[in-house]
C-alpha cells in the first residue's frame, strides 16, 4: 500500500517568509509525528498527534512553529517568519498508534528539504 | 549529556566482517529500543526493535540490550557494501507510545 507522503520534496524560501509543509500518513494510522534533521545530525522530535488527543508539542523549538492535523489524517507543519537556522529536512512519520504499545512502529516519509536563504 | 549517545564514526569494516554499533541512553525507565538504517538522502527505515534484556536476532542483524548498563548495540554479521549507511539508535519512554528520542547516528562504511 501507499506509504507516508510529504510535499513539497524541496522548498527554498527567503528569510522572514512563512512556509507550510504537508504530510499524508498511511491510511488507518492514528499516530503522526514530525521530526527535524539537520545535516549530519539525528532526528529532533517536534510534535506528536495521537487520534483526537491533544498533541504533544514539547519539541517545537519556538512559537514560530505550529502544526495541525485535520480530520485525523493529513497534517500541516507551519513555520512563520523563517530563519536560516530552520534549514533542515523535515520528516513526518506515522504509526498505527492507539493501544499497540511498545510494538508500535513508525514509518517515515521521504521528507521535505527546507532551505532558508 | 545527550539522552541518546552514539559514536559518530565513521566506522569502517571490510566486507564479510562483523560491524558493531553501540548506543547508550540516559533515561533509566526507557522501555523500547530501535535501530534505524538511513541511506544518504533517504528517510530512516526500521531494521530492529528490542524490548527485553538479551539478544534478538534477525538474519544478519543482532540487537543486544542491557538495561542495567543502559546500553543497546547492533551487530551486523557478514557485512556487505550495501550495509553502508548511517545507523540511528532510538529510545522510547515508559509510556510505550509517542515520540522516540534519536541519537545522532553512526556512519558505517563496508569496504569491498
Coordinates of C-alpha atoms in Angstrom, one line a residue:
Chain A
X1 CA 0.0 0.0 0.0
X2 CA 1.0 3.6 -0.1
X3 CA 3.5 4.9 2.4
X4 CA 3.8 8.2 4.1
X5 CA 3.9 11.0 1.6
X6 CA 5.2 14.6 2.1
X7 CA 5.1 17.7 0.0
X8 CA 6.9 19.6 -1.3
X9 CA 10.1 17.5 -1.5
X10 CA 12.2 20.6 -1.6
X11 CA 11.4 24.1 -0.5
X12 CA 13.6 27.2 -0.9
X13 CA 12.4 30.3 0.8
X14 CA 13.6 33.7 1.9
X15 CA 14.3 34.6 5.5
X16 CA 11.1 36.0 7.0
X17 CA 8.7 34.2 4.8
X18 CA 6.1 31.6 6.1
X19 CA 6.2 28.0 4.9
X20 CA 3.8 25.1 5.1
X21 CA 4.8 21.5 4.9
X22 CA 2.3 18.7 4.3
X23 CA 2.2 15.1 5.4
X24 CA -0.2 12.4 4.3
X25 CA 0.1 9.4 6.7
X26 CA -0.5 5.8 5.9
X27 CA -4.2 5.1 5.8
X28 CA -5.5 3.9 9.1
X29 CA -2.6 5.2 11.1
X30 CA -3.8 7.2 14.1
X31 CA -0.5 8.5 15.2
X32 CA 1.5 11.1 13.4
X33 CA 4.9 12.6 14.2
X34 CA 7.1 15.4 12.9
X35 CA 10.9 15.4 13.3
X36 CA 13.6 17.7 12.0
X37 CA 17.0 16.5 10.9
X38 CA 19.8 19.0 10.4
X39 CA 22.8 18.0 8.2
X40 CA 24.8 15.2 9.9
X41 CA 22.5 15.1 12.9
X42 CA 20.0 12.8 14.3
X43 CA 16.3 13.3 14.4
X44 CA 14.9 16.1 16.6
X45 CA 11.3 15.5 17.8
X46 CA 8.9 18.3 17.1
X47 CA 5.3 17.3 17.6
X48 CA 3.2 14.1 18.0
X49 CA -0.5 13.6 17.3
X50 CA -2.5 10.6 18.6
X51 CA -6.1 10.4 17.4
X52 CA -8.2 13.1 18.9
X53 CA -6.0 13.7 21.9
X54 CA -4.2 17.0 22.5
X55 CA -0.9 16.9 20.6
X56 CA 2.4 16.6 22.3
X57 CA 4.1 19.9 21.3
X58 CA 7.0 19.6 23.6
X59 CA 9.6 19.5 20.8
X60 CA 8.5 22.7 19.0
X61 CA 11.6 25.0 19.1
X62 CA 9.7 28.3 19.2
X63 CA 6.3 29.8 18.8
X64 CA 7.1 30.3 15.1
X65 CA 6.4 26.6 14.7
X66 CA 2.9 25.2 14.7
X67 CA 1.2 22.1 13.3
X68 CA -2.3 20.9 12.8
X69 CA -3.9 17.6 11.8
X70 CA -7.2 17.8 10.1
X71 CA -9.8 15.0 10.3
X72 CA -7.3 12.8 12.0
X73 CA -5.3 12.4 8.7
X74 CA -3.3 15.0 6.8
X75 CA -1.0 17.2 8.9
X76 CA 0.5 20.6 8.1
X77 CA 3.6 22.0 9.8
X78 CA 3.8 25.8 9.5
X79 CA 6.9 27.8 10.2
X80 CA 6.3 31.5 10.4
X81 CA 9.0 34.2 9.8
X82 CA 11.5 31.6 8.7
X83 CA 15.1 31.9 9.9
X84 CA 18.3 30.4 8.4
X85 CA 18.6 28.0 11.3
X86 CA 15.3 26.5 10.3
X87 CA 17.0 25.0 7.2
X88 CA 16.8 21.2 7.6
X89 CA 15.0 18.1 6.4
X90 CA 11.6 17.9 8.0
X91 CA 10.4 14.3 8.4
X92 CA 7.0 13.0 9.0
X93 CA 6.2 9.6 10.4
X94 CA 3.0 7.7 11.1
X95 CA 2.1 4.6 13.1
X96 CA -0.9 2.5 14.0
X97 CA -0.8 4.1 17.4
X98 CA -3.6 3.5 19.9
X99 CA -3.1 0.6 22.1
X100 CA -0.3 -1.1 20.2
X101 CA 2.2 -0.1 23.0
X102 CA 5.8 -0.8 22.5
X103 CA 5.4 -2.7 19.3
X104 CA 4.0 0.4 17.5
X105 CA 6.3 1.0 14.5
X106 CA 6.9 4.4 13.0
X107 CA 7.1 4.6 9.2
X108 CA 8.8 7.6 7.8
X109 CA 8.0 9.7 4.8
X110 CA 10.7 10.9 2.3
X111 CA 11.0 14.3 4.0
X112 CA 10.9 17.9 2.9
X113 CA 14.2 19.7 2.5
X114 CA 13.8 23.3 3.6
X115 CA 16.4 25.9 2.7
X116 CA 16.1 29.4 4.1
X117 CA 18.2 31.9 2.2
Chain B
X1 CA 24.7 14.9 28.3
X2 CA 22.6 13.8 25.4
X3 CA 19.7 11.5 26.1
X4 CA 20.8 9.0 23.5
X5 CA 24.5 8.8 22.6
X6 CA 26.2 7.0 19.7
X7 CA 29.7 7.1 18.4
X8 CA 29.5 9.3 15.3
X9 CA 32.1 7.2 13.4
X10 CA 32.8 6.8 10.7
X11 CA 33.1 3.1 11.3
X12 CA 34.8 1.2 8.5
X13 CA 34.9 -2.6 8.2
X14 CA 35.9 -4.9 5.4
X15 CA 33.3 -6.9 3.6
X16 CA 32.4 -10.1 5.4
X17 CA 33.4 -8.7 8.8
X18 CA 31.2 -8.1 11.9
X19 CA 30.2 -4.4 12.4
X20 CA 29.4 -3.4 16.0
X21 CA 27.3 -0.3 16.6
X22 CA 26.8 1.0 20.2
X23 CA 24.3 3.2 21.9
X24 CA 23.8 4.4 25.4
X25 CA 20.8 6.2 26.9
X26 CA 20.2 8.2 30.0
X27 CA 16.6 7.6 30.9
X28 CA 16.6 4.5 33.1
X29 CA 12.9 3.9 32.6
X30 CA 13.1 3.6 28.8
X31 CA 11.2 0.6 27.6
X32 CA 11.6 0.3 23.8
X33 CA 14.7 0.5 21.7
X34 CA 15.0 0.7 17.9
X35 CA 17.7 0.6 15.3
X36 CA 17.0 2.5 12.0
X37 CA 19.1 2.5 8.9
X38 CA 19.3 5.7 6.9
X39 CA 20.9 5.8 3.4
X40 CA 22.3 9.1 2.3
X41 CA 19.5 11.4 1.2
X42 CA 16.8 8.9 2.3
X43 CA 14.5 8.6 5.2
X44 CA 15.1 6.2 8.1
X45 CA 13.8 2.7 7.9
X46 CA 13.4 0.4 10.9
X47 CA 15.6 -2.7 10.9
X48 CA 15.4 -3.9 14.5
X49 CA 13.4 -3.4 17.7
X50 CA 14.1 -4.8 21.1
X51 CA 12.3 -4.5 24.4
X52 CA 13.8 -7.1 26.8
X53 CA 17.3 -7.7 28.1
X54 CA 19.4 -10.1 26.0
X55 CA 19.9 -10.7 22.3
X56 CA 17.4 -10.6 19.4
X57 CA 18.5 -12.0 16.1
X58 CA 17.0 -11.3 12.7
X59 CA 19.0 -12.6 9.8
X60 CA 22.4 -11.0 9.8
X61 CA 21.4 -8.5 12.4
X62 CA 21.5 -9.0 16.2
X63 CA 20.3 -6.4 18.7
X64 CA 21.6 -6.6 22.3
X65 CA 20.0 -4.8 25.2
X66 CA 21.4 -4.4 28.7
X67 CA 19.0 -2.2 30.7
X68 CA 21.2 -2.3 33.9
X69 CA 24.0 -0.7 31.9
X70 CA 21.6 1.4 29.8
X71 CA 23.2 0.1 26.7
X72 CA 21.9 -1.2 23.4
X73 CA 24.0 -2.5 20.5
X74 CA 23.6 -3.7 16.9
X75 CA 25.8 -6.3 15.4
X76 CA 25.8 -6.9 11.6
X77 CA 27.4 -10.2 10.6
X78 CA 28.9 -10.8 7.2
X79 CA 28.8 -7.1 6.4
X80 CA 28.1 -6.1 2.8
X81 CA 28.8 -2.9 0.9
X82 CA 25.0 -2.4 0.8
X83 CA 25.1 -2.1 4.6
X84 CA 27.0 1.2 4.2
X85 CA 24.6 3.8 5.8
X86 CA 24.0 5.8 8.9
X87 CA 22.5 3.7 11.8
X88 CA 20.3 5.6 14.2
X89 CA 19.5 4.4 17.7
X90 CA 16.1 5.4 19.0
X91 CA 14.6 5.1 22.5
X92 CA 11.0 5.3 23.6
X93 CA 10.0 6.1 27.1
X94 CA 7.9 4.5 29.7
X95 CA 4.5 5.3 28.1
X96 CA 5.4 3.0 25.2
X97 CA 3.9 5.4 22.8
X98 CA 4.6 8.8 21.3
X99 CA 7.9 10.3 20.4
X100 CA 11.2 8.4 20.2
X101 CA 14.4 10.1 21.1
X102 CA 17.1 9.6 18.5
X103 CA 20.9 9.5 18.7
X104 CA 22.9 11.4 16.1
X105 CA 23.8 8.1 14.3
X106 CA 26.9 6.2 13.4
X107 CA 28.0 6.1 9.8
X108 CA 29.1 2.7 8.7
X109 CA 31.2 2.0 5.6
X110 CA 31.7 -1.5 4.4
X111 CA 34.7 -1.8 2.0
X112 CA 34.7 -4.4 -0.7

